[in-house]
Amino acid sequence: MVLSGYLSDFSLADVLQLISQQKKTGTLEMIDGKSTALIYISQGNITGIRVGTDTPEDKIRQLLLEQKVMNPSEYEELLEVSRGMNRPVLSTLVSKGYIGADVGEKWIRHAAEDMVSELFSWRQGRYEFSTGNKNQDSALSPVNISTDFACMEGMRRLDEWPRLKEIVTSEQIVFRRISEDYHNYDLGDEKLLLEAIDGQKTIQQLEREVPFGYFRIYDSIVNFWNEGFIEPVGRVKLESPEVVRTESQSETDRLTAMVLGLSSLFLILGLCFRFLLGSIAGTANIFTTNYVKDVKGKLGQQNVENFIVEKLIYQGQLPRSLGTLVEQAALSKSELRSASGRKYFYEPINELDFNLK
C-alpha cells in the first residue's frame, strides 16, 4: 500500500489519523525541500523517528557528553559495537552502565515526542506512506507513542508556540531560581530543567543539559515563572506570565459563579443524560457540580472531569485537549495542575470516553 500527496492538501495530523484508524504498519516519509523525515509506525502507533540524520539517540549522546559521563571517542566506540550487534546504541549504553534503563527510556521518549511534534509545523512538501519497505532502523530505540496523542500534542504546540515566544523572547535569556518551594511539588521530569537553572546558563545552554526540545523548555519556564520559582536575570524586558494568568483567572471565576448558580439545572440535565453518559469511565458523581477550589487555588481532578463532561453535554463532543478548555475560558492554565503541581494527563478514547489522571 502506498499513500502519497501534498502537505498543503492534507496536514500531518490528517495523514496520521487515517493511518491510525486503519491500524497500518509502515513508514511515513515527509519531504520539504532539502529536509526529510521518516516516521516508523506499527499498528497505527509511532515506534521511531528520524529527521534528516538526527535521531532521539543524538539527544542521549549530547546529554552524556555534556554531563561528562563519557567522551566522544568512547561514544563512537560503543556506537560501532552497537552497529556490529545490530541493536540500538541505548541498549549498549545501558548494558555498559553509562545510563540506567528507566532513565534512558524516558529520555528517548521525550526526545521522540519533541521531534514528532516539531513536524506539525511542516505545511509544504510531500508525504508518502508505504507498507512495503524502509523497515525501522535497528539503530533506533523503539518507542510507543499513540498517534492520537501525537496529533493532539503536535497541534497544541503549534497553537501555543507564538504565545510562549511573546513571553520569552529569546533563547539567550538567563533565568535564576528564587524559590525552593518546588520541592513540595510533583514536577516529574521537568524538575531536571528547574534544577539546571542557575542564573548563569542561557536557555540555549539549558537545552544541551535536559532531554527536552525548545517547546517543552519554553513551556516549562513559563510555568515555573508563573509559579514564582524563577525570574529573568538582569534588565530583560519580558511580558510577565502573571498578566496572562490574572486575566484567565478572572474569566474562570466568572464562569465558576455562573456554574454554581445553575447547579440545580445540571442535576436535571444529569438525569436526562444518565443513560448516554453511563459508559464514560472515571466520571463518577458527574451530575453533582461542586466547583470549590482547594487551598492551592486549583480545581481538583474531579472538577476538571466535570468541565470535560459538560462540554460533551452541551457540544455533543469531547474537547480535543485540555488546551481547548483554556482557549474557551472554561479553565485557566494554572488549573490544569493538581494541588501538588502535577500536570493532568488527558486523552480522549472515543466519542464518549476519556482518560484523565
PDB file of C-alpha atoms in Angstrom, residues 29-130:
ATOM      1  CA  GLU A  29       8.237   9.782   4.692  1.00  0.00           C
ATOM      2  CA  MET A  30       7.993  13.576   4.583  1.00  0.00           C
ATOM      3  CA  ILE A  31       9.991  15.754   2.201  1.00  0.00           C
ATOM      4  CA  ASP A  32      10.103  19.548   2.488  1.00  0.00           C
ATOM      5  CA  GLY A  33      12.730  20.925   0.145  1.00  0.00           C
ATOM      6  CA  LYS A  34      16.053  19.536   1.341  1.00  0.00           C
ATOM      7  CA  SER A  35      14.593  18.375   4.651  1.00  0.00           C
ATOM      8  CA  THR A  36      13.375  14.811   5.061  1.00  0.00           C
ATOM      9  CA  ALA A  37      11.784  12.902   7.920  1.00  0.00           C
ATOM     10  CA  LEU A  38      10.888   9.262   8.488  1.00  0.00           C
ATOM     11  CA  ILE A  39       8.197   8.230  10.976  1.00  0.00           C
ATOM     12  CA  TYR A  40       8.039   4.496  11.655  1.00  0.00           C
ATOM     13  CA  ILE A  41       4.577   3.176  12.507  1.00  0.00           C
ATOM     14  CA  SER A  42       3.350  -0.181  13.804  1.00  0.00           C
ATOM     15  CA  GLN A  43      -0.345  -0.997  14.129  1.00  0.00           C
ATOM     16  CA  GLY A  44      -1.157   2.696  13.901  1.00  0.00           C
ATOM     17  CA  ASN A  45       1.247   3.839  16.640  1.00  0.00           C
ATOM     18  CA  ILE A  46       4.593   5.621  16.255  1.00  0.00           C
ATOM     19  CA  THR A  47       7.616   3.466  17.077  1.00  0.00           C
ATOM     20  CA  GLY A  48      10.529   5.558  15.812  1.00  0.00           C
ATOM     21  CA  ILE A  49      11.562   8.774  14.084  1.00  0.00           C
ATOM     22  CA  ARG A  50      14.479  10.172  12.113  1.00  0.00           C
ATOM     23  CA  VAL A  51      14.638  13.768  10.867  1.00  0.00           C
ATOM     24  CA  GLY A  52      17.456  14.148   8.365  1.00  0.00           C
ATOM     25  CA  THR A  53      20.341  12.453  10.164  1.00  0.00           C
ATOM     26  CA  ASP A  54      19.025  13.350  13.637  1.00  0.00           C
ATOM     27  CA  THR A  55      17.547  10.700  15.924  1.00  0.00           C
ATOM     28  CA  PRO A  56      16.416  10.638  19.581  1.00  0.00           C
ATOM     29  CA  GLU A  57      19.708   8.853  20.324  1.00  0.00           C
ATOM     30  CA  ASP A  58      21.553  12.034  19.343  1.00  0.00           C
ATOM     31  CA  LYS A  59      19.918  13.780  22.303  1.00  0.00           C
ATOM     32  CA  ILE A  60      21.180  10.999  24.608  1.00  0.00           C
ATOM     33  CA  ARG A  61      24.683  11.426  23.180  1.00  0.00           C
ATOM     34  CA  GLN A  62      24.530  15.194  23.727  1.00  0.00           C
ATOM     35  CA  LEU A  63      23.431  14.817  27.353  1.00  0.00           C
ATOM     36  CA  LEU A  64      26.048  12.199  28.235  1.00  0.00           C
ATOM     37  CA  LEU A  65      28.833  14.293  26.704  1.00  0.00           C
ATOM     38  CA  GLU A  66      27.571  17.492  28.356  1.00  0.00           C
ATOM     39  CA  GLN A  67      27.455  15.751  31.738  1.00  0.00           C
ATOM     40  CA  LYS A  68      30.964  14.351  31.064  1.00  0.00           C
ATOM     41  CA  VAL A  69      29.741  10.819  31.669  1.00  0.00           C
ATOM     42  CA  MET A  70      31.783   9.845  28.630  1.00  0.00           C
ATOM     43  CA  ASN A  71      33.899  11.459  25.923  1.00  0.00           C
ATOM     44  CA  PRO A  72      33.226  11.496  22.148  1.00  0.00           C
ATOM     45  CA  SER A  73      35.666   8.685  21.352  1.00  0.00           C
ATOM     46  CA  GLU A  74      34.081   6.399  23.959  1.00  0.00           C
ATOM     47  CA  TYR A  75      30.657   7.045  22.491  1.00  0.00           C
ATOM     48  CA  GLU A  76      31.853   6.303  18.958  1.00  0.00           C
ATOM     49  CA  GLU A  77      33.370   3.013  20.131  1.00  0.00           C
ATOM     50  CA  LEU A  78      30.058   1.974  21.715  1.00  0.00           C
ATOM     51  CA  LEU A  79      28.217   3.073  18.577  1.00  0.00           C
ATOM     52  CA  GLU A  80      30.396   0.757  16.477  1.00  0.00           C
ATOM     53  CA  VAL A  81      29.758  -2.079  18.918  1.00  0.00           C
ATOM     54  CA  SER A  82      26.015  -1.474  18.620  1.00  0.00           C
ATOM     55  CA  ARG A  83      26.164  -1.494  14.829  1.00  0.00           C
ATOM     56  CA  GLY A  84      28.081  -4.736  14.887  1.00  0.00           C
ATOM     57  CA  MET A  85      25.441  -6.286  17.140  1.00  0.00           C
ATOM     58  CA  ASN A  86      22.615  -4.741  15.088  1.00  0.00           C
ATOM     59  CA  ARG A  87      20.974  -3.128  18.092  1.00  0.00           C
ATOM     60  CA  PRO A  88      20.239   0.410  19.352  1.00  0.00           C
ATOM     61  CA  VAL A  89      23.141   2.236  20.959  1.00  0.00           C
ATOM     62  CA  LEU A  90      20.946   2.898  24.015  1.00  0.00           C
ATOM     63  CA  SER A  91      20.934  -0.843  24.753  1.00  0.00           C
ATOM     64  CA  THR A  92      24.740  -0.834  24.730  1.00  0.00           C
ATOM     65  CA  LEU A  93      24.921   2.262  26.925  1.00  0.00           C
ATOM     66  CA  VAL A  94      22.613   0.609  29.457  1.00  0.00           C
ATOM     67  CA  SER A  95      24.493  -2.703  29.414  1.00  0.00           C
ATOM     68  CA  LYS A  96      27.787  -0.851  29.976  1.00  0.00           C
ATOM     69  CA  GLY A  97      26.349   1.116  32.894  1.00  0.00           C
ATOM     70  CA  TYR A  98      26.569   4.593  31.347  1.00  0.00           C
ATOM     71  CA  ILE A  99      22.856   5.199  31.863  1.00  0.00           C
ATOM     72  CA  GLY A 100      20.009   3.493  33.733  1.00  0.00           C
ATOM     73  CA  ALA A 101      17.394   1.632  31.695  1.00  0.00           C
ATOM     74  CA  ASP A 102      14.452   3.631  33.112  1.00  0.00           C
ATOM     75  CA  VAL A 103      16.199   6.967  32.616  1.00  0.00           C
ATOM     76  CA  GLY A 104      17.230   6.065  29.075  1.00  0.00           C
ATOM     77  CA  GLU A 105      13.703   5.062  28.097  1.00  0.00           C
ATOM     78  CA  LYS A 106      12.252   8.307  29.462  1.00  0.00           C
ATOM     79  CA  TRP A 107      14.872  10.450  27.728  1.00  0.00           C
ATOM     80  CA  ILE A 108      14.327   8.659  24.412  1.00  0.00           C
ATOM     81  CA  ARG A 109      10.558   9.091  24.668  1.00  0.00           C
ATOM     82  CA  HIS A 110      10.845  12.815  25.462  1.00  0.00           C
ATOM     83  CA  ALA A 111      13.182  13.334  22.522  1.00  0.00           C
ATOM     84  CA  ALA A 112      10.982  11.319  20.148  1.00  0.00           C
ATOM     85  CA  GLU A 113       7.803  13.165  21.191  1.00  0.00           C
ATOM     86  CA  ASP A 114       9.509  16.518  20.683  1.00  0.00           C
ATOM     87  CA  MET A 115      10.833  15.554  17.245  1.00  0.00           C
ATOM     88  CA  VAL A 116       7.419  14.296  16.099  1.00  0.00           C
ATOM     89  CA  SER A 117       5.658  17.419  17.435  1.00  0.00           C
ATOM     90  CA  GLU A 118       8.023  19.715  15.537  1.00  0.00           C
ATOM     91  CA  LEU A 119       6.985  18.086  12.249  1.00  0.00           C
ATOM     92  CA  PHE A 120       3.469  19.502  12.602  1.00  0.00           C
ATOM     93  CA  SER A 121       4.902  22.875  11.568  1.00  0.00           C
ATOM     94  CA  TRP A 122       5.665  21.438   8.118  1.00  0.00           C
ATOM     95  CA  ARG A 123       2.909  22.839   5.894  1.00  0.00           C
ATOM     96  CA  GLN A 124       4.563  22.377   2.495  1.00  0.00           C
ATOM     97  CA  GLY A 125       6.205  19.463   0.716  1.00  0.00           C
ATOM     98  CA  ARG A 126       5.178  15.876   0.081  1.00  0.00           C
ATOM     99  CA  TYR A 127       4.340  12.847   2.172  1.00  0.00           C
ATOM    100  CA  GLU A 128       4.354   9.159   1.279  1.00  0.00           C
ATOM    101  CA  PHE A 129       3.270   6.253   3.450  1.00  0.00           C
ATOM    102  CA  SER A 130       4.402   2.813   2.368  1.00  0.00           C
TER     103      SER A 130
END
